[in-house]
PDB file of C-alpha atoms in Angstrom:
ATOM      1  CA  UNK A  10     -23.298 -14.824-111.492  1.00  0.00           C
ATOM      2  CA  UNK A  11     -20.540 -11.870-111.105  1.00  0.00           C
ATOM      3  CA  UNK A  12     -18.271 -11.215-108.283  1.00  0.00           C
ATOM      4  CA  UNK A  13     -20.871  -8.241-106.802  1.00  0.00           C
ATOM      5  CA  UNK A  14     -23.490 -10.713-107.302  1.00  0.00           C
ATOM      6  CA  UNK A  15     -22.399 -13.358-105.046  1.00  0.00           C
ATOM      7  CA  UNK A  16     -20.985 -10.665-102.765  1.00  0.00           C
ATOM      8  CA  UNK A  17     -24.715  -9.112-102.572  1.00  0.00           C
ATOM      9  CA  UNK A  18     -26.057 -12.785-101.926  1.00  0.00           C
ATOM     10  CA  UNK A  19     -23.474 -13.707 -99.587  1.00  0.00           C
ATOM     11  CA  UNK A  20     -24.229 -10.552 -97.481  1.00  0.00           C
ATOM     12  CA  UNK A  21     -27.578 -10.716 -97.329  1.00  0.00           C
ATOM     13  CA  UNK A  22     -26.938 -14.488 -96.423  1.00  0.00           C
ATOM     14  CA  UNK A  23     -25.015 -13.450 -93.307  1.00  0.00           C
ATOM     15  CA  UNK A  24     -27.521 -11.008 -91.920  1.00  0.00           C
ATOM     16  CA  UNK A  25     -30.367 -13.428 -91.821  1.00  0.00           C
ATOM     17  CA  UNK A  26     -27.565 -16.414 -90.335  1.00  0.00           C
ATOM     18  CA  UNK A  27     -26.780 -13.510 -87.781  1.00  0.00           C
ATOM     19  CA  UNK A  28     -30.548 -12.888 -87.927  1.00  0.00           C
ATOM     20  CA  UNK A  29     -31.383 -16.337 -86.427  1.00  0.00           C
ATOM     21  CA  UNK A  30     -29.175 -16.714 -83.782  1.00  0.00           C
ATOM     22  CA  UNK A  31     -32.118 -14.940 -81.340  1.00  0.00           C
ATOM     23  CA  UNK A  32     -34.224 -18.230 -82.117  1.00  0.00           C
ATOM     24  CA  UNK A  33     -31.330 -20.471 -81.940  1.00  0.00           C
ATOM     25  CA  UNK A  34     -30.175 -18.690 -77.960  1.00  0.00           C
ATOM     26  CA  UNK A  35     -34.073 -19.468 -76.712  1.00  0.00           C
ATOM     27  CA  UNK A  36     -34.039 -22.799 -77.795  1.00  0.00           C
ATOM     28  CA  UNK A  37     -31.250 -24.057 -76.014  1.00  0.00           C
ATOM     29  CA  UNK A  38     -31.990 -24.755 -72.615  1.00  0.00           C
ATOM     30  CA  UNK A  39     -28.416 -24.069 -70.840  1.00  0.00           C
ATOM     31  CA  UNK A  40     -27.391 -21.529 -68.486  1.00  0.00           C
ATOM     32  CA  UNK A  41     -26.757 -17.517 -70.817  1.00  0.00           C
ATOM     33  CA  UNK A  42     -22.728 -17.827 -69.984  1.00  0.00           C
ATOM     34  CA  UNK A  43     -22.642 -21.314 -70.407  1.00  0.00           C
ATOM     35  CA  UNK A  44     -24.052 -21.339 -74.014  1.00  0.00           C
ATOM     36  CA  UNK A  45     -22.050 -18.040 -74.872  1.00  0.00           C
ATOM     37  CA  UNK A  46     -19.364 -20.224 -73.889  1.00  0.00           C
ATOM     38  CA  UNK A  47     -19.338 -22.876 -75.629  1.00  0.00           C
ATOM     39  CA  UNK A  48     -20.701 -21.270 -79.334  1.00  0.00           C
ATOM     40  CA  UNK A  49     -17.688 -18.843 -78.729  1.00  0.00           C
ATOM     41  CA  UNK A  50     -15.055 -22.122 -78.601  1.00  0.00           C
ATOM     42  CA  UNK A  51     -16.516 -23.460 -81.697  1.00  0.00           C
ATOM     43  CA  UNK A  52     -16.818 -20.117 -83.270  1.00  0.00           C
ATOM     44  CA  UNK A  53     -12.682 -19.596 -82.625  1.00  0.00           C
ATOM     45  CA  UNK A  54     -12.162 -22.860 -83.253  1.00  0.00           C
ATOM     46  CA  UNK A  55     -13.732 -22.305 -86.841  1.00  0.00           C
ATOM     47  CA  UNK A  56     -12.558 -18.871 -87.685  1.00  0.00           C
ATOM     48  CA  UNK A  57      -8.926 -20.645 -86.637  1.00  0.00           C
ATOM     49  CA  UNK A  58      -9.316 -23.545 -89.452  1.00  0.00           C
ATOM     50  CA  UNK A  59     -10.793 -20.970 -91.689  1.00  0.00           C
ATOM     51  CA  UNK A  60      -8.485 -18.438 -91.885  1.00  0.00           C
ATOM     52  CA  UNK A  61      -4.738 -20.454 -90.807  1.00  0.00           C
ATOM     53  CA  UNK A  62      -1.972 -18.684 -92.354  1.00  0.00           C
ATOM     54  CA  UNK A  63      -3.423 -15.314 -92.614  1.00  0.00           C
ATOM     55  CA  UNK A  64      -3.758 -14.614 -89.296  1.00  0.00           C
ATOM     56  CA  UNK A  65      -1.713 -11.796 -87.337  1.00  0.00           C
ATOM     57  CA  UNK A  66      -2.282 -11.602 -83.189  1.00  0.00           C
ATOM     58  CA  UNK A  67      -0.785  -8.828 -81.626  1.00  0.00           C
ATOM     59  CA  UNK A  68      -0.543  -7.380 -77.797  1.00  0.00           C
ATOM     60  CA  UNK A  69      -1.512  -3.180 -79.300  1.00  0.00           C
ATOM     61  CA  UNK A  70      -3.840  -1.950 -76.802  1.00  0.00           C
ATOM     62  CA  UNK A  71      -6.458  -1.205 -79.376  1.00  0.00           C
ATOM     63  CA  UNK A  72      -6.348  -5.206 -80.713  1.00  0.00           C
ATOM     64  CA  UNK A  73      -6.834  -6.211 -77.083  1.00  0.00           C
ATOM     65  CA  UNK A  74      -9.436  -3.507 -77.076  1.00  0.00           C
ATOM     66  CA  UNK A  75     -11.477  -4.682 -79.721  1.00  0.00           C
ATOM     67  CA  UNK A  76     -11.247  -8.142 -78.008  1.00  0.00           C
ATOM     68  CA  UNK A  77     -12.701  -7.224 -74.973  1.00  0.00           C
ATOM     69  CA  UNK A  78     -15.461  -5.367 -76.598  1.00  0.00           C
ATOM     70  CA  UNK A  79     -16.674  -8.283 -78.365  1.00  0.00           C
ATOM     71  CA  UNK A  80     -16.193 -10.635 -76.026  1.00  0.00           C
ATOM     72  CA  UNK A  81     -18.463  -7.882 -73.941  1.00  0.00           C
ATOM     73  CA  UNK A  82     -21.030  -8.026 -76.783  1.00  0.00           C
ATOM     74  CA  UNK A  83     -21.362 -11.983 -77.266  1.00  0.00           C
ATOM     75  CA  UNK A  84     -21.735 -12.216 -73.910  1.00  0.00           C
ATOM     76  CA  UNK A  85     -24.247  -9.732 -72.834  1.00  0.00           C
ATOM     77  CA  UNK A  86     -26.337 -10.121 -76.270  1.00  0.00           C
ATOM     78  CA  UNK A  87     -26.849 -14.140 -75.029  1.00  0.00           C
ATOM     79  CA  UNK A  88     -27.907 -12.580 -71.780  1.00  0.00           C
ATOM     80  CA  UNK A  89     -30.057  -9.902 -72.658  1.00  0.00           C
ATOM     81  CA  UNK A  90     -31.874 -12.788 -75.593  1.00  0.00           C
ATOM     82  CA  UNK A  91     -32.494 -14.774 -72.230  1.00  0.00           C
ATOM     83  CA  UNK A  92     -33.931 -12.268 -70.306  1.00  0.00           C
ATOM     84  CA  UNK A  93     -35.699  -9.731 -72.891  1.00  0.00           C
ATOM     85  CA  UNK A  94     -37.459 -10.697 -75.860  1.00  0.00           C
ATOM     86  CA  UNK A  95     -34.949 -11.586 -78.821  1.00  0.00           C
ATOM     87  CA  UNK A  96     -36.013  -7.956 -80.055  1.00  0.00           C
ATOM     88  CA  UNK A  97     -35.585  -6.335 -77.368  1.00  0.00           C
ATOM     89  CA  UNK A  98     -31.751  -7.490 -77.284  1.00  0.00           C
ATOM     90  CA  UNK A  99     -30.862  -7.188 -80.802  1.00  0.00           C
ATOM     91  CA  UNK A 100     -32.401  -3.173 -81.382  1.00  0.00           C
ATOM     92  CA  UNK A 101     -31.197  -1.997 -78.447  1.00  0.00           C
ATOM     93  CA  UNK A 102     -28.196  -3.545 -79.180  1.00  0.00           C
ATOM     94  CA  UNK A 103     -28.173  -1.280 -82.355  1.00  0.00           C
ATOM     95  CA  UNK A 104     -27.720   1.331 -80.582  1.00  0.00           C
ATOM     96  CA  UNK A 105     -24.128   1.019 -80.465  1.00  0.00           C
ATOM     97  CA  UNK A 106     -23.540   4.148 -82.842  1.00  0.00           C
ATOM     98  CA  UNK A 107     -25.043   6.303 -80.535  1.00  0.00           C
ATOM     99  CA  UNK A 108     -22.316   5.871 -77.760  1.00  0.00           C
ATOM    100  CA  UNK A 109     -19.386   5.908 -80.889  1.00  0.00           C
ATOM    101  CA  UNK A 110     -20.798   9.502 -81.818  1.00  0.00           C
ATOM    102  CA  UNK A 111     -20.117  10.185 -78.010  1.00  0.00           C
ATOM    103  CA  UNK A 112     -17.057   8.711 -77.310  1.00  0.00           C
ATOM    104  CA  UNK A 113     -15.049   9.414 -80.916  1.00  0.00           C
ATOM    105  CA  UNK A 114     -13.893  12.817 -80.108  1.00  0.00           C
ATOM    106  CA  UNK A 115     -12.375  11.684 -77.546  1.00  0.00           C
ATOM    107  CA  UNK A 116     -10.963   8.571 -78.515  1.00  0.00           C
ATOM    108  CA  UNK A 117     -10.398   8.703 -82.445  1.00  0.00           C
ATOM    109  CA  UNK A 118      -9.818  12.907 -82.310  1.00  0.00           C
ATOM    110  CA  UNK A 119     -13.032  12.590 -84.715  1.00  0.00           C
ATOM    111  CA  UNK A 120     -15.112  15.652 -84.617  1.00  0.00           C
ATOM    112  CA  UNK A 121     -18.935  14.691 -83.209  1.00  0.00           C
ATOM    113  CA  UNK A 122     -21.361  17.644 -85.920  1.00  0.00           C
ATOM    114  CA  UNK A 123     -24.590  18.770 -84.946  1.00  0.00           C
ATOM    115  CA  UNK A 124     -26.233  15.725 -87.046  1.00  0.00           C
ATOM    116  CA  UNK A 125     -24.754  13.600 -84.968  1.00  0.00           C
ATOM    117  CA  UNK A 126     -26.024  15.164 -81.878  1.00  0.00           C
ATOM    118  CA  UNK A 127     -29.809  14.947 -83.910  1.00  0.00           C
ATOM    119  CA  UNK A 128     -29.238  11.547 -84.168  1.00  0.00           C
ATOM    120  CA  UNK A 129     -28.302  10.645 -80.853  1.00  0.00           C
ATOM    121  CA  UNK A 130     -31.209  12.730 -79.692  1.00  0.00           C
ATOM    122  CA  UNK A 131     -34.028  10.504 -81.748  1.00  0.00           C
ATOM    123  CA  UNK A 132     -31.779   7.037 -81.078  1.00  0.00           C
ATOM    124  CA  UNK A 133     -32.002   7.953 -77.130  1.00  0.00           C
ATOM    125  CA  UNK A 134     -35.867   8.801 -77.978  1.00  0.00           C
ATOM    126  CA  UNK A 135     -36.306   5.153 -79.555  1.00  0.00           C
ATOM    127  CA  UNK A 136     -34.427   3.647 -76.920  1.00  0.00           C
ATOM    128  CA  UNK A 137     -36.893   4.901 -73.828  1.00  0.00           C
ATOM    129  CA  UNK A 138     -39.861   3.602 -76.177  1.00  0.00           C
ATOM    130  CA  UNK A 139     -38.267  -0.017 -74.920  1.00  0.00           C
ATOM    131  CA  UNK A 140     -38.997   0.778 -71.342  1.00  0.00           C
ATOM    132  CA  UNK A 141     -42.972   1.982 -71.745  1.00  0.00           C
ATOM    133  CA  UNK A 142     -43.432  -1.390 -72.087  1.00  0.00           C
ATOM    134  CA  UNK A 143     -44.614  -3.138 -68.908  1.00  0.00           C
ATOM    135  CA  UNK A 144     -41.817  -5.362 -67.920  1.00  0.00           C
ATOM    136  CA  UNK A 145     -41.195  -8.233 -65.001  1.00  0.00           C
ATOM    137  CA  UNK A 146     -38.164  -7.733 -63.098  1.00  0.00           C
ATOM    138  CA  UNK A 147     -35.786 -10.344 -65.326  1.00  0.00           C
ATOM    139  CA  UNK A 148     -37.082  -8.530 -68.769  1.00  0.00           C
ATOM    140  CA  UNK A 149     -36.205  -5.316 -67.202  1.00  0.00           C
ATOM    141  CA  UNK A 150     -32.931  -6.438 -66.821  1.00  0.00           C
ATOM    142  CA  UNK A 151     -32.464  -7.599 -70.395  1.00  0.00           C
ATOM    143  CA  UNK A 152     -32.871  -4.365 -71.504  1.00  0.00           C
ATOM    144  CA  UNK A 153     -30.611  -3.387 -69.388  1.00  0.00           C
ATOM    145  CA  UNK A 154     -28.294  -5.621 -70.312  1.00  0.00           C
ATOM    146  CA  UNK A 155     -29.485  -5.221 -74.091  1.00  0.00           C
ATOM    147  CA  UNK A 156     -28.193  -1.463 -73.475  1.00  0.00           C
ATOM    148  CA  UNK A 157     -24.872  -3.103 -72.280  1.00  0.00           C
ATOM    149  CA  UNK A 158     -24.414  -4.935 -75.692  1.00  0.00           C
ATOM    150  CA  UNK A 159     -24.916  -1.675 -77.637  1.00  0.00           C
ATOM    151  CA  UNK A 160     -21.852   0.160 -75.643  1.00  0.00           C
ATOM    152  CA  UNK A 161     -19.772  -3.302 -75.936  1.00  0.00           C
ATOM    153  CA  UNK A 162     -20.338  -2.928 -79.781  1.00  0.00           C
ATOM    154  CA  UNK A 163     -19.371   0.405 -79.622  1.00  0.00           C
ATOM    155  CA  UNK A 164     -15.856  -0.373 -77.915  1.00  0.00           C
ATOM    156  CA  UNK A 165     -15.350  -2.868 -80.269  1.00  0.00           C
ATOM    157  CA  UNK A 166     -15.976  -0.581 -83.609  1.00  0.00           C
ATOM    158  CA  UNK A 167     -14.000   1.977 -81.978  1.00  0.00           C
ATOM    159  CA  UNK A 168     -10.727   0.039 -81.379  1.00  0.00           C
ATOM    160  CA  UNK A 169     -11.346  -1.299 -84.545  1.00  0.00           C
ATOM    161  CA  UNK A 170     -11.230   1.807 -86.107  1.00  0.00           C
ATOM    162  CA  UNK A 171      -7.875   2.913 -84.090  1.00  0.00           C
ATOM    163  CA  UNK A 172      -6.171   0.115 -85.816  1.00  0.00           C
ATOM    164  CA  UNK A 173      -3.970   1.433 -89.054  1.00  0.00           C
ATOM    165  CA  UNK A 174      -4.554  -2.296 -90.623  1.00  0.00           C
ATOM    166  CA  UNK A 175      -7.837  -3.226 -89.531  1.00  0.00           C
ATOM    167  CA  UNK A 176      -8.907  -6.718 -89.809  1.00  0.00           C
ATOM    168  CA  UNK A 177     -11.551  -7.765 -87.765  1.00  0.00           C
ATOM    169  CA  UNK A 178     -10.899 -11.811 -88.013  1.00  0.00           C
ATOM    170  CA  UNK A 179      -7.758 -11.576 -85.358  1.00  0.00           C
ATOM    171  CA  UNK A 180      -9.573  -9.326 -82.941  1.00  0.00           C
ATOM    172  CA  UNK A 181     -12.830 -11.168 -83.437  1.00  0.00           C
ATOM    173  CA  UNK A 182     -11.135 -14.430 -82.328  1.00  0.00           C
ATOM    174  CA  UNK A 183      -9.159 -13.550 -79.472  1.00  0.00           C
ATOM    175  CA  UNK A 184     -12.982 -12.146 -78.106  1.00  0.00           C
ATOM    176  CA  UNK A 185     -14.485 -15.347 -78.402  1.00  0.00           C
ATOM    177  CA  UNK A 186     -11.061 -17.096 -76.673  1.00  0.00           C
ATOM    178  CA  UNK A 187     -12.013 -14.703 -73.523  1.00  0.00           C
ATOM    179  CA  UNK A 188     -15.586 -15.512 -73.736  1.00  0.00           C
ATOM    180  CA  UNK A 189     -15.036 -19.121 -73.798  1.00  0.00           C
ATOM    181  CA  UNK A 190     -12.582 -18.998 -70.770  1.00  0.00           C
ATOM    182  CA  UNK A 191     -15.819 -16.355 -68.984  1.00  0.00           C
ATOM    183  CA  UNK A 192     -18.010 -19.265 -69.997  1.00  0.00           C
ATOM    184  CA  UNK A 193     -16.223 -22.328 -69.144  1.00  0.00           C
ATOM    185  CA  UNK A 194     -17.337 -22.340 -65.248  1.00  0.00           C
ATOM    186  CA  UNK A 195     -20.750 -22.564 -66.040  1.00  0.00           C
ATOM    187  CA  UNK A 196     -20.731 -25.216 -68.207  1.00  0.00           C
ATOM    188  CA  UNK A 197     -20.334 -28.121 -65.595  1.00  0.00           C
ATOM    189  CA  UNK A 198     -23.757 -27.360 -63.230  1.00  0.00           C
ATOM    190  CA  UNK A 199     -25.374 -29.052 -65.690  1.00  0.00           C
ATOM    191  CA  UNK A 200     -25.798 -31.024 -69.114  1.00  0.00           C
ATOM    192  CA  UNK A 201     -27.743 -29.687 -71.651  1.00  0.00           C
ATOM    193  CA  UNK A 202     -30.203 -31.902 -74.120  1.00  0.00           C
ATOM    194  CA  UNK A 203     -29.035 -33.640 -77.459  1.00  0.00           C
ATOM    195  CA  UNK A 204     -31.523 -31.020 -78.808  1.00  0.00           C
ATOM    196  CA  UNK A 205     -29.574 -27.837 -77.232  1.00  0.00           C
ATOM    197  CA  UNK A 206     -26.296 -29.435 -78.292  1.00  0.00           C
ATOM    198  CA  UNK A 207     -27.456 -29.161 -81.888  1.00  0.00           C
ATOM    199  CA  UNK A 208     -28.259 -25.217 -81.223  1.00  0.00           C
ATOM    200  CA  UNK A 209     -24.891 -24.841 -79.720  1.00  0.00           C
ATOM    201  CA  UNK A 210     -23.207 -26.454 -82.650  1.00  0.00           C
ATOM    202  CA  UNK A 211     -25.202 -24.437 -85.090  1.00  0.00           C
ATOM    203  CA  UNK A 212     -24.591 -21.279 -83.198  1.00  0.00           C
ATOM    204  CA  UNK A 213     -20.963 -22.053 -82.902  1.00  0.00           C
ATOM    205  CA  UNK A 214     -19.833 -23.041 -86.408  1.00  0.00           C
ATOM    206  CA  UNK A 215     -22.399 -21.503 -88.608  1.00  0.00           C
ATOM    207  CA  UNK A 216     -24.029 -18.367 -86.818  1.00  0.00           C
ATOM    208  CA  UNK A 217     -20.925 -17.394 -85.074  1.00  0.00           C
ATOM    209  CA  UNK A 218     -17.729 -18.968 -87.689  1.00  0.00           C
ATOM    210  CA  UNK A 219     -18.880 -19.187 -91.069  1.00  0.00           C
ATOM    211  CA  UNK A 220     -21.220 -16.352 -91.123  1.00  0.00           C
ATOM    212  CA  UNK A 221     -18.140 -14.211 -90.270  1.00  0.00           C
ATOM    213  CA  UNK A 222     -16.347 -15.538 -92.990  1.00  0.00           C
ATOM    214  CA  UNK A 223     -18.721 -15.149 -95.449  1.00  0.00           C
ATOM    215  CA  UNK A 224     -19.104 -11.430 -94.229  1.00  0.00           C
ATOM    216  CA  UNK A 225     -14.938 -10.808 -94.807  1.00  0.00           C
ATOM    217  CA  UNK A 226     -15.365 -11.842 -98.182  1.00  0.00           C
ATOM    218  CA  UNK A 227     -18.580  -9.910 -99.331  1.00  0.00           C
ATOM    219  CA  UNK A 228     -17.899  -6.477 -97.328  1.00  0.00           C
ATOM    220  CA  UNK A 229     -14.507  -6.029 -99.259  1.00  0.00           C
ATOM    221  CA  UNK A 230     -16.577  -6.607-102.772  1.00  0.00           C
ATOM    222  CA  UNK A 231     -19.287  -3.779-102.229  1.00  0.00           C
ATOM    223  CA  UNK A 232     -20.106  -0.044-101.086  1.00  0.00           C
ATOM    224  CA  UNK A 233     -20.664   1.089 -97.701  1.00  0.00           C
ATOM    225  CA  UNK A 234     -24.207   2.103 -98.098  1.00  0.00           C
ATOM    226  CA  UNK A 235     -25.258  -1.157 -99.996  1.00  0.00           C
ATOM    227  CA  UNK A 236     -23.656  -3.210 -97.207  1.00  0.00           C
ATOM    228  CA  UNK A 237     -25.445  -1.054 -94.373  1.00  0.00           C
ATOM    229  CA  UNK A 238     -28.773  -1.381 -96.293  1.00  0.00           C
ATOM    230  CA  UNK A 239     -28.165  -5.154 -96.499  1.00  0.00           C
ATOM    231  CA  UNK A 240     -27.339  -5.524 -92.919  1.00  0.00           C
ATOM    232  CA  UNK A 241     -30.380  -4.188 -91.501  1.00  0.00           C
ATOM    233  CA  UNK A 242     -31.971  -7.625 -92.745  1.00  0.00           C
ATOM    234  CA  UNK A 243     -30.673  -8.687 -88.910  1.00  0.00           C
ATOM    235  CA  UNK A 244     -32.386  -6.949 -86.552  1.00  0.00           C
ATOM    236  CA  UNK A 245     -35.309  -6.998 -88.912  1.00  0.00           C
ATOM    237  CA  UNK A 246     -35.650 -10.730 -89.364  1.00  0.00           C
ATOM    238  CA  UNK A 247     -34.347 -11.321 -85.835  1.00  0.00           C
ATOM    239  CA  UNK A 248     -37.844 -10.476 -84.379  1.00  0.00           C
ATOM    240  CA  UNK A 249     -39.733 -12.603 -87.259  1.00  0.00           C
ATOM    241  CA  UNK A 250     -37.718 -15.667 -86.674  1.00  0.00           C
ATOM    242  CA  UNK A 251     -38.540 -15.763 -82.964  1.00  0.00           C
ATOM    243  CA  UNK A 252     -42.329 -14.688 -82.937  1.00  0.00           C
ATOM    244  CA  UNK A 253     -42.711 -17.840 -85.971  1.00  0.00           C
ATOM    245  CA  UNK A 254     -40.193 -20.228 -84.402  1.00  0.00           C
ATOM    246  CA  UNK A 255     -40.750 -19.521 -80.236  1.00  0.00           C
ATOM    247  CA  UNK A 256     -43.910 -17.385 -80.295  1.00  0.00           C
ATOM    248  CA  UNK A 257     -42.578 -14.344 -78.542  1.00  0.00           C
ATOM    249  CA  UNK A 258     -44.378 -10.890 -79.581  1.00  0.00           C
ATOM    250  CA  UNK A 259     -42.652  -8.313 -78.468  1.00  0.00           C
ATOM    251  CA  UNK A 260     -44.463  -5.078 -76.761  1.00  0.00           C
ATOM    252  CA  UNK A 261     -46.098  -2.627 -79.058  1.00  0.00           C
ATOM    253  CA  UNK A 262     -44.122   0.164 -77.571  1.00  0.00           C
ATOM    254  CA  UNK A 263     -40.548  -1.954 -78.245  1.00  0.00           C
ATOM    255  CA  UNK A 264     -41.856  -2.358 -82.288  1.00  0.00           C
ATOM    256  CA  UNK A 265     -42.189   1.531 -82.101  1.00  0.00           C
ATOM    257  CA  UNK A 266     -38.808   2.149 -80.210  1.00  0.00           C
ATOM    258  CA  UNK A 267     -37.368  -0.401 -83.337  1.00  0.00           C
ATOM    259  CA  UNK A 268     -38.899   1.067 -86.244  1.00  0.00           C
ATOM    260  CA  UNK A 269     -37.011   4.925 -84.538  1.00  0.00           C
ATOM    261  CA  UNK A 270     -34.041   2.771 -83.782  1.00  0.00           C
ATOM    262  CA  UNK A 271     -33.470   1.664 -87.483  1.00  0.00           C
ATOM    263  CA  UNK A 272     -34.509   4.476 -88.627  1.00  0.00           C
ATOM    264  CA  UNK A 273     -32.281   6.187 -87.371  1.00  0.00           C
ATOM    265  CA  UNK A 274     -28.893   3.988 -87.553  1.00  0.00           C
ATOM    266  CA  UNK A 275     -30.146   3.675 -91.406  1.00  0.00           C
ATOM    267  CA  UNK A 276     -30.205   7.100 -92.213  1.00  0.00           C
ATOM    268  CA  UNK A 277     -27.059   7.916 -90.270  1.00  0.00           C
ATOM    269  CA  UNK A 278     -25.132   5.474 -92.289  1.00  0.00           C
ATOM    270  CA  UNK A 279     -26.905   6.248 -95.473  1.00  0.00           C
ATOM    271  CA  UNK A 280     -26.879   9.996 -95.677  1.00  0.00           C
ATOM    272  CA  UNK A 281     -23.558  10.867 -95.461  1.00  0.00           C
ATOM    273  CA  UNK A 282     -22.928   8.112 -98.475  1.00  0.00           C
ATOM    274  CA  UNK A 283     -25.620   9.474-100.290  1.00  0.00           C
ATOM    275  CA  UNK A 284     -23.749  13.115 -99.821  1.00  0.00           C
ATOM    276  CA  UNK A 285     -20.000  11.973-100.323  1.00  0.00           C
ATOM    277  CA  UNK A 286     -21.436   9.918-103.699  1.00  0.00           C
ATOM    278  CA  UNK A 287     -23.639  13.246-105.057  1.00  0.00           C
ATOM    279  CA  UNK A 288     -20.269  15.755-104.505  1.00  0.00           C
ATOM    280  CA  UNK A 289     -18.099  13.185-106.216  1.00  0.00           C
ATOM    281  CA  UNK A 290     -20.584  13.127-109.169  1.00  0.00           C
ATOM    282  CA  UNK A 291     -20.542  16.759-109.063  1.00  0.00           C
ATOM    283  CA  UNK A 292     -16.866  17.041-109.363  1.00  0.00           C
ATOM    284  CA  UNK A 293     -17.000  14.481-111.888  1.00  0.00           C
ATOM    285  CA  UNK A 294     -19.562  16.752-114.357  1.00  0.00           C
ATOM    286  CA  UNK A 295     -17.109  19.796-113.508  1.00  0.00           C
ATOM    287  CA  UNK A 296     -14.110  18.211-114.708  1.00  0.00           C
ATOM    288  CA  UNK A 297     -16.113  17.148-118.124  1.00  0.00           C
TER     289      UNK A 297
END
């Protein structure tokens, strides 16, 4: 198997690993902050044995930045899983591009172009499908809180971007340190089951630490667009893993608001690409 083999396979392995960690959250019976907790210390605790030596902590505002945004995101996705159907919380939380189109001019100088704003417009379409739904009190919430993970992921890819040498292991880490610490209070009302302790360890080490690892590897050995097409494997199989594994359905109206959702992340991504690769081939023919 080549090197863009294994990098295709390894990919695709860490979307539906990401994928599963919806299932994984309902089946543990634990307090939201107090299983975010703990899967966030194993998860540093991994990514720390996995990558010793190569890692580089800093105190730059946009590397405590980043931090904070995913500990903001691993927090309120465990929440909003809880409280909201598992695809409820995962597709809204893909809406995290919509509030980076928003807030780059201001924070990254990037210009926002009137595809953007088209984009936003059908994302923010998608995302009010979510709420046609009829909802109790705690699953309106969720998506509230659902929302809240999209704008967390947003922070995140933003500082992220503002750093010159971008790696995302360091940053990634120091968010799960702060989650941990956010979590630890919760954990002592109560004990959870030798059956939850199993989900937190898988959560921990494989959803949260290896996956990640896998991901560093694979993203540096393939193209944008085929690693944006591969990723969408997550919110897609997220759904499927919980309605086979915990027999939640989500609301017709939320599959609708998904499939626009998608959609629309997908062809945001994938355009441009598609346009940068066809002027490149075009200056390519010119030059023969």
């Amino acid at each position: 198997m080549s090197e863009k083999s294994k990098a295709v396979f390894l990919m695709a392995a860490t979307a539906l690993i990401w994928s599963s960690g919806g299932l994984a959250i309902k089946l543990v019976e634990w307090s939201p902050m107090a299983i975010t907790g703990v899967r966030s210390a194993l998860a540093a605790l991994t990514l720390v044995l996995v990558f010793r030596g190569r890692l580089k902590f800093g105190v730059s505002f946009v590397q405590l930045g980043a931090a904070v945004g995913y500990a903001g995101l691993l927090i309120t996705n465990v929440a909003a899983t809880k409280l909201t159907t598992s695809a409820n919380a995962i597709l809204l939380a893909y809406t995290a591009p919509v509030y980076v189109a928003l807030l780059a001019p201001w924070f990254l100088k990037e210009k926002t172009s009137r595809s953007d704003w088209l984009f936003i417009a059908v994302t923010v379409g998608g995302m009010v499908l979510f709420f046609v739904d009829k909802l109790s009190a705690t699953g309106l919430w969720g998506n509230i809180i659902a929302v809240a993970t999209g704008f967390s992921y947003a922070i995140f890819t933003l500082c992220m971007r503002a750093q010159k040498s971008a790696s995302p292991v360091e940053s990634v880490i120091m968010g799960h340190m702060i989650t941990a610490f956010c979590g630890l209070p919760f954990m002592f009302g109560s004990t959870p089951s030798a059956e939850s302790w199993l989900g937190l360890i898988y959560l921990g080490i494989f959803q949260q630490g290896i996956s990640l690892a896998l991901y560093t590897w694979a993203i540096k050995r393939l193209g944008a667009l085929e690693a944006i097409l591969i990723m969408t494997l997550e919110p897609i199989f997220n759904p499927i893993l919980v309605a086979l594994g915990y027999g939640e359905i989500p609301g017709k109206w939320a599959l609708v608001g998904g499939f626009v959702v998608i959609g629309a992340v997908t062809a945001r991504g994938v355009l441009p690409l598609l346009k940068r690769e066809k002027a490149v081939n075009m200056q390519r023919r010119r030059i023969k």
